[in-house]
Coordinates of C-alpha atoms in Angstrom, one line a residue:
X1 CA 130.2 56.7 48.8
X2 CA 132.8 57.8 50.9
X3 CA 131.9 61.9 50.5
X4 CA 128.7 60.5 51.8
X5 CA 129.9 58.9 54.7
X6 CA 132.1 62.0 55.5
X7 CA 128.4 63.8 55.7
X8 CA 127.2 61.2 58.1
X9 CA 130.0 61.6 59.9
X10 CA 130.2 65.1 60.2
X11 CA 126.6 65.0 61.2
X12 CA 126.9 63.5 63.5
X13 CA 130.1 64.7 65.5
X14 CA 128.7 68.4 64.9
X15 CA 126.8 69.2 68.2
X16 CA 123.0 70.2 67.5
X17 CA 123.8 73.4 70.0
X18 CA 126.0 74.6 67.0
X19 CA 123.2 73.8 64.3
X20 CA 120.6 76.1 66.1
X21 CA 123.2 79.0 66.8
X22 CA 124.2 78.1 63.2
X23 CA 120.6 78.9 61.9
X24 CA 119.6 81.6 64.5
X25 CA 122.4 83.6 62.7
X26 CA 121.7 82.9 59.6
X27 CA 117.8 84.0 60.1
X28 CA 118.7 87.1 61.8
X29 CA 122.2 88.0 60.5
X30 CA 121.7 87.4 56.9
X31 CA 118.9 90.1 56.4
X32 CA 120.0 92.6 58.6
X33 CA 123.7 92.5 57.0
X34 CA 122.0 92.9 53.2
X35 CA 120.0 95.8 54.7
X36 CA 123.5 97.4 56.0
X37 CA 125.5 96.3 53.0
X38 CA 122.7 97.6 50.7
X39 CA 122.9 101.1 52.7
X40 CA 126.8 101.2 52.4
X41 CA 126.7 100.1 48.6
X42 CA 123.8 103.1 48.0
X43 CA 125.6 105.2 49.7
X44 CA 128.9 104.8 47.2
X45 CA 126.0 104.9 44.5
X46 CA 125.1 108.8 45.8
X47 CA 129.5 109.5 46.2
X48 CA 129.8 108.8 42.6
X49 CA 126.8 111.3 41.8
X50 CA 128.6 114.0 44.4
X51 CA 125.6 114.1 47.1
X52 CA 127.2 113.4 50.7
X53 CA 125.7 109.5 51.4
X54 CA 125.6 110.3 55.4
X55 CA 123.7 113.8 54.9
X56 CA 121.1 112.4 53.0
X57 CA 120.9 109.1 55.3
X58 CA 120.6 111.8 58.0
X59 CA 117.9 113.1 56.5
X60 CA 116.3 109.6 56.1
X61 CA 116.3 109.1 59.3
X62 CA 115.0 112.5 60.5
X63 CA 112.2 112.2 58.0
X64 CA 111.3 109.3 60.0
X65 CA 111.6 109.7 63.3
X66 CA 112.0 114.2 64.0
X67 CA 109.3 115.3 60.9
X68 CA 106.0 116.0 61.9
X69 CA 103.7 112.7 60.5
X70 CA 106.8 110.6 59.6
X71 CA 106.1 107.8 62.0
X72 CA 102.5 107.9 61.0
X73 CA 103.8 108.0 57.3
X74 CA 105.7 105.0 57.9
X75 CA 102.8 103.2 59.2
X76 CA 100.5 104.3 56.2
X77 CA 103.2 102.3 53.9
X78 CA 103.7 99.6 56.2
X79 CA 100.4 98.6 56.3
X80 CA 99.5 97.4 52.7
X81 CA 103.3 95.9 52.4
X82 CA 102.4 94.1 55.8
X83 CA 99.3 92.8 54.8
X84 CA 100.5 91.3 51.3
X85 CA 103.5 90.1 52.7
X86 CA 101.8 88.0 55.0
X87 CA 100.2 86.4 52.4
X88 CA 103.3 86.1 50.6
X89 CA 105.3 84.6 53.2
X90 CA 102.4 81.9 53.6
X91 CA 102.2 81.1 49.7
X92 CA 106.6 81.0 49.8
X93 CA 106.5 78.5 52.9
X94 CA 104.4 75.7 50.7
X95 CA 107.0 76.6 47.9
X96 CA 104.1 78.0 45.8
X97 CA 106.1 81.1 44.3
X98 CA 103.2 83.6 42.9
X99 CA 103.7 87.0 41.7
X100 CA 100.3 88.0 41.6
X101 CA 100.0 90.2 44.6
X102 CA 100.0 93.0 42.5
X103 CA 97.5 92.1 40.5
X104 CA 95.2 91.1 43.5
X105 CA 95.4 94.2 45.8
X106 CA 94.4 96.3 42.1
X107 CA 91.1 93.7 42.1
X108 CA 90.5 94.2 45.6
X109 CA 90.6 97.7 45.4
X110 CA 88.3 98.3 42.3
X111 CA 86.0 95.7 43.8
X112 CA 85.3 97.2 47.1
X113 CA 85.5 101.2 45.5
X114 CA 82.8 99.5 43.3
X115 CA 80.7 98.1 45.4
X116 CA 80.7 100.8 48.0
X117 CA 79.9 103.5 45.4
X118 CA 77.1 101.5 43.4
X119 CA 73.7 102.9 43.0
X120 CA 71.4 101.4 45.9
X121 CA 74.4 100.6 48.2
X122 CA 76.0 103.8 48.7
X123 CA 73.2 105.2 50.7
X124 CA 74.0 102.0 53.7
X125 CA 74.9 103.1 57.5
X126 CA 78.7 104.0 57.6
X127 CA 80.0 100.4 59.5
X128 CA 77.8 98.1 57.1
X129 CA 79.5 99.5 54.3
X130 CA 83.1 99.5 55.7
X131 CA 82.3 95.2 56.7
X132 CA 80.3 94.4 53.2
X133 CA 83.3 96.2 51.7
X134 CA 86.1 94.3 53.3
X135 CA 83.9 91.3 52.2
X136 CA 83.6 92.1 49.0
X137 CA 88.0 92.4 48.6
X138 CA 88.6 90.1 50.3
X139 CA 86.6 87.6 47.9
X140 CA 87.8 89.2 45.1
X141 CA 91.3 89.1 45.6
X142 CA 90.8 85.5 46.6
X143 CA 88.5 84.9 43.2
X144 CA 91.4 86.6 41.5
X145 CA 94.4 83.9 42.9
X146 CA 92.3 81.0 42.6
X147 CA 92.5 81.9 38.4
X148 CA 95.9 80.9 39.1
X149 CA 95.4 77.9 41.0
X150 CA 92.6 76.5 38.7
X151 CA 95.4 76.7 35.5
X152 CA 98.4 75.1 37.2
X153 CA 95.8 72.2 38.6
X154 CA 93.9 71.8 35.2
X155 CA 96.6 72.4 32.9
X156 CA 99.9 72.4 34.5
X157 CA 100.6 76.2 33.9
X158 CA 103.4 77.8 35.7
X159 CA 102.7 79.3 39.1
X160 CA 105.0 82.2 38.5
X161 CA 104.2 83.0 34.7
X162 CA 100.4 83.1 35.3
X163 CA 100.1 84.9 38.1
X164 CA 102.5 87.6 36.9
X165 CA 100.5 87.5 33.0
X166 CA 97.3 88.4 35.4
X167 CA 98.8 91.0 37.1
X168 CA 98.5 92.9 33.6
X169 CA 95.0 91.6 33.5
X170 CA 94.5 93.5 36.3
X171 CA 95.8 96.6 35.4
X172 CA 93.6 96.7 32.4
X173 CA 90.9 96.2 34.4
X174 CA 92.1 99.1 36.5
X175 CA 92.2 101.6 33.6
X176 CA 88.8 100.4 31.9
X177 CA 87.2 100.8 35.8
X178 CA 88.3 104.2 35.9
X179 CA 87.3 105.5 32.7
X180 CA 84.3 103.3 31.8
X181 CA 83.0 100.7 35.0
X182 CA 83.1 103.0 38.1
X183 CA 84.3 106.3 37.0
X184 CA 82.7 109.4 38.9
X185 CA 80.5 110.8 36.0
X186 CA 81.6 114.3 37.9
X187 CA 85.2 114.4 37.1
X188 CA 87.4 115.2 34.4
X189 CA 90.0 113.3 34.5
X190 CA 90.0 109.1 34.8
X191 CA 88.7 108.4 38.7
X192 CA 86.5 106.6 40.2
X193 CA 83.3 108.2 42.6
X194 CA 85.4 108.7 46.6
X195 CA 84.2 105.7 48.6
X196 CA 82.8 108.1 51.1
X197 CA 81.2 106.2 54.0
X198 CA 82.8 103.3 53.4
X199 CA 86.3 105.1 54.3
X200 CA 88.3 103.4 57.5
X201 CA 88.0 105.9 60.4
X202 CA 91.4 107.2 62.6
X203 CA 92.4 105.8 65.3
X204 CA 92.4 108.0 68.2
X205 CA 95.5 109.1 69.2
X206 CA 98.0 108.3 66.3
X207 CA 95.9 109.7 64.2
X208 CA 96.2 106.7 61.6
X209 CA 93.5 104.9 59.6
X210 CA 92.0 101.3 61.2
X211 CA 93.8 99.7 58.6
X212 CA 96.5 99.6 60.6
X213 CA 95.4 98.4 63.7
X214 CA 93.7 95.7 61.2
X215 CA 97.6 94.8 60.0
X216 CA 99.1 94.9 63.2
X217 CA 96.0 92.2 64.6
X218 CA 97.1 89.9 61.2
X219 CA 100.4 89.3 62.6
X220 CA 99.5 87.0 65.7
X221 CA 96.8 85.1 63.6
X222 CA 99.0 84.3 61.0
X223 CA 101.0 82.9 63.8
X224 CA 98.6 80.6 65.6
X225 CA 97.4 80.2 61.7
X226 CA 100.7 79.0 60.5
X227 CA 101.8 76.9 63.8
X228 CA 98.7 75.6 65.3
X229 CA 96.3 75.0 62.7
X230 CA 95.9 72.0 60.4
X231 CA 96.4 74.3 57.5
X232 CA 99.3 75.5 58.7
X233 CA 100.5 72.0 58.6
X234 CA 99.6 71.3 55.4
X235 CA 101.2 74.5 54.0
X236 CA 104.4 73.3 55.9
X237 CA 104.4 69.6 54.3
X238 CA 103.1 70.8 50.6
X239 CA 106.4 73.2 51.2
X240 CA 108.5 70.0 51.8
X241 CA 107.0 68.4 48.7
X242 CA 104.0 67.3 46.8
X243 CA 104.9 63.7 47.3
X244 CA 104.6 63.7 51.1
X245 CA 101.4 65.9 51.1
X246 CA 99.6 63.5 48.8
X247 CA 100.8 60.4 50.5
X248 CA 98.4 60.2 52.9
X249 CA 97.4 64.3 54.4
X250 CA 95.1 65.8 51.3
X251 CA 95.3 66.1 47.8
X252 CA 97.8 69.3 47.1
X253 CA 96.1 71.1 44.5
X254 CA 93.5 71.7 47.1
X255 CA 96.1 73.0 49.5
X256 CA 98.1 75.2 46.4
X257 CA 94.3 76.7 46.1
X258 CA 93.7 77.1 50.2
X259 CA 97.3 78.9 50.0
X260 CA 96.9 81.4 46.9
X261 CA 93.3 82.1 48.3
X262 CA 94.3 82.9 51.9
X263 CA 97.6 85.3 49.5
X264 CA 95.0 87.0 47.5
X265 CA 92.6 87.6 50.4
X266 CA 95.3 89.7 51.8
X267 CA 95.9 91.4 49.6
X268 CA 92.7 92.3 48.1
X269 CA 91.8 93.5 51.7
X270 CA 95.3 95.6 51.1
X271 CA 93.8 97.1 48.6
X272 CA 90.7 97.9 50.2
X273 CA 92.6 99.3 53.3
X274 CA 94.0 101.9 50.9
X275 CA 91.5 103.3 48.9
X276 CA 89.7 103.3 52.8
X277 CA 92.4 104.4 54.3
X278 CA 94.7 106.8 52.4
X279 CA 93.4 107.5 48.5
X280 CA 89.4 107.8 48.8
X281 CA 89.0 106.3 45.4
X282 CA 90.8 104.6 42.7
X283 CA 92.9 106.7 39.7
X284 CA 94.6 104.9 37.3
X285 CA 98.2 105.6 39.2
X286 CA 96.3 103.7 42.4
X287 CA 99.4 100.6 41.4
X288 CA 102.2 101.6 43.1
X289 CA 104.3 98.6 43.3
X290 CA 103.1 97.4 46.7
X291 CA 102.3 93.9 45.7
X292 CA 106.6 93.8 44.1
X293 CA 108.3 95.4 47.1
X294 CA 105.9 92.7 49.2
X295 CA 107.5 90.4 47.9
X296 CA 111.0 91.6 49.5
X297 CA 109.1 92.3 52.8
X298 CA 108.5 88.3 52.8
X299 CA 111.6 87.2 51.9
X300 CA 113.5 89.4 54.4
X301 CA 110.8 88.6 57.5
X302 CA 112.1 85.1 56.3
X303 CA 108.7 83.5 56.1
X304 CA 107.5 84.2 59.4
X305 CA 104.9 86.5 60.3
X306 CA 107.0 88.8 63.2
X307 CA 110.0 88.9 60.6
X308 CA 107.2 90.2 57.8
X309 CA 106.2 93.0 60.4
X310 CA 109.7 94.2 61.2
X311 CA 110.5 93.8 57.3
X312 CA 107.4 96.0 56.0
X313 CA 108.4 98.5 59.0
X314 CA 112.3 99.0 57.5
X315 CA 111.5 99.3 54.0
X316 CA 108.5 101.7 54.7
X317 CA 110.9 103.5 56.7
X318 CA 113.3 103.8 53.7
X319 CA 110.5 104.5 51.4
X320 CA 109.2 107.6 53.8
X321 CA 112.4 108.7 54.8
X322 CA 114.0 108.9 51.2
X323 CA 110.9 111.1 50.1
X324 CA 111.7 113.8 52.4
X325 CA 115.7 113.2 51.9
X326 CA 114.8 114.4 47.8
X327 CA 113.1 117.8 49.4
X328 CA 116.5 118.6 50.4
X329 CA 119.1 116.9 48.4
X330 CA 119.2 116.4 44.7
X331 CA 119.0 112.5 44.4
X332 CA 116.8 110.6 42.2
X333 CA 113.6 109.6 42.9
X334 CA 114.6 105.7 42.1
X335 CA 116.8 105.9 45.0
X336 CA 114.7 104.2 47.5
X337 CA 114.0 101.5 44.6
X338 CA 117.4 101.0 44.2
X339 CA 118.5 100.5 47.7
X340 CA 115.6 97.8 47.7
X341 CA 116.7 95.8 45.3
X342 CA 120.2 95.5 46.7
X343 CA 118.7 94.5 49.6
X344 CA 117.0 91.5 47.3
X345 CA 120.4 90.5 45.9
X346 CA 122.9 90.9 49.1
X347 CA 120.3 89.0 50.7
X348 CA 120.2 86.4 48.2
X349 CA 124.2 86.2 48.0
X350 CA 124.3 86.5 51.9
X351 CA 121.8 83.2 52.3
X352 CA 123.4 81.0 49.9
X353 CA 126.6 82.0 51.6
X354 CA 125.2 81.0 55.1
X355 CA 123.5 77.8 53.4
X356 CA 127.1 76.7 52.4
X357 CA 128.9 77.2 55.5
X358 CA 126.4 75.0 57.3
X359 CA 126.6 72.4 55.0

């Protein structure tokens, strides 16, 4: 009773000026000092291996900003991890933790490559195949979460396990697309037919993919989404708890399926933007982690749909700039991986830390 009062009390003499610098620190300073700390620990990583740590950040950094197509590089990256992490970062507000993303940007992707490249279709004008195919991943990687949804409202099944178990799904369905489903009868090896006119044209100027710009014009919508909409009130109070949603707002296994939908729709149009954008079809090496390292992207734009942007810009950077760093310095190729996930756990240390020095 009387540590409780002492809480009261200390409530209430702590001015609410110190409570908002308090958590304006915390929401800036906590991932920018895992992203530093991460840095200084890889660097002791590459010491111990006898590479100079500041050389080869050096060359990070000029792979990204001096090398011809490294800013647009870093954009290619960016744009699927932007796009999944702002589904992400909506599904992690309403405290429904998936780990599915993987699994629906791989859906997406065959989905769309499928339909633009079936018999009868393929032959369509260049813009209705680009919108029928942005359609058609978008529903699938919706269709895709909403497996998910259905099995924790039905039976109770774990948000986490199921959509991670379905991410393998997924990848099986990847390899039987490629060889069997939509493989290009013309190849030798496992691919699927290119997706030829239903590819994303360049944007003038940068010379990047409308994929991009698409990402880039996700950010403010998720905003006004997420802030000014009734859903994005919901997904706020099914974050705080079931209880509170179902006392009197909606019923929240509606909202848990509004909220995977609105995660796989993103990233089933991730997909999409890809094969659109960057591959021109589907191979079975088309996973490349996107819907994982997401996943930090989110958790590091803490939730919010500017932080997600900045997030997916750093670690694309660090993605882009260590490839060219291992054309001049004999790292491994893990090394961008492994900077990531100290990222994941200084972060995680750093925010409990900052959660118990505001209590």
């Amino acid at each position: 009773m009387t540590a409780t009062v002492d809480r009261v009390e200390d409530a209430a003499v702590r001015p609410p000026d110190d409570d908002r610098r308090h958590r304006l620190v915390a929401a800036i300073g906590v991932p920018v000092a895992a992203l530093v700390v991460a840095l200084v620990a890889g660097g002791i990583l590459m010491g111990v291996e006898g590479v100079a740590p500041m050389s080869v950040y050096g060359e990070v950094l000029r792979g990204v900003f001096v090398l011809d197509g490294g800013l647009r590089d870093t954009a290619v990256v960016a744009t699927p991890l932007l796009l999944i992490g702002l589904g992400l970062a909506v599904a992690y507000r309403a405290k429904v933790f998936t780990i599915g993303a993987e699994g629906q940007y791989i859906v997406g992707a065959v989905a769309a490559t499928g339909w633009a490249t079936a018999e009868g279709v393929r032959g369509w004008p260049g813009p209705v195949l680009v919108l029928t195919s942005l359609m058609v991943a978008v529903a699938a990687g919706a269709c895709w979460a909403a497996v998910t949804a259905g099995l924790n409202a039905r039976f109770g099944a774990s948000v986490v396990i199921t959509s991670l178990l379905l991410n393998y799904v997924a990848a099986a369905l990847l390899a039987w697309a490629v060889r069997v489903g939509i493989r290009d009868p013309g190849a030798f090896t496992p691919q699927s037919r290119p997706i030829g006119a239903a590819g994303l044209p360049e944007v003038p100027g940068p010379a990047i993919h409308l994929g991009f710009v698409l990402a880039l014009a996700a950010v403010p919508l998720a905003g006004v989404l997420l802030a000014r909409s009734r859903f994005g009130y919901r997904v706020d109070v099914l974050g705080a708890g079931k209880e509170v949603l179902g006392a009197g707002e909606a019923r929240p296994a509606r909202v848990t399926l509004a909220v995977l939908a609105v995660c796989g729709a993103l990233a089933g149009l991730a997909g999409y933007v890809e094969v659109a954008g960057v591959t021109e079809r589907v191979t079975p090496d088309f996973a490349t982690g996107y819907g994982y390292t997401a996943i930090i992207v989110a958790l590091l734009g803490r939730l919010r749909p500017t932080g997600v942007l900045i997030a997916a810009f750093a670690l694309a950077a660090l993605s882009t700039g260590f490839d060219a760093a291992e054309r001049g310095y004999e790292i491994p190729s893990s090394t961008a991986g492994v900077v990531q996930a100290l990222v994941v756990v200084f972060f995680v240390a750093g925010d409990a830390l900052a959660h118990r020095m505001g209590r």
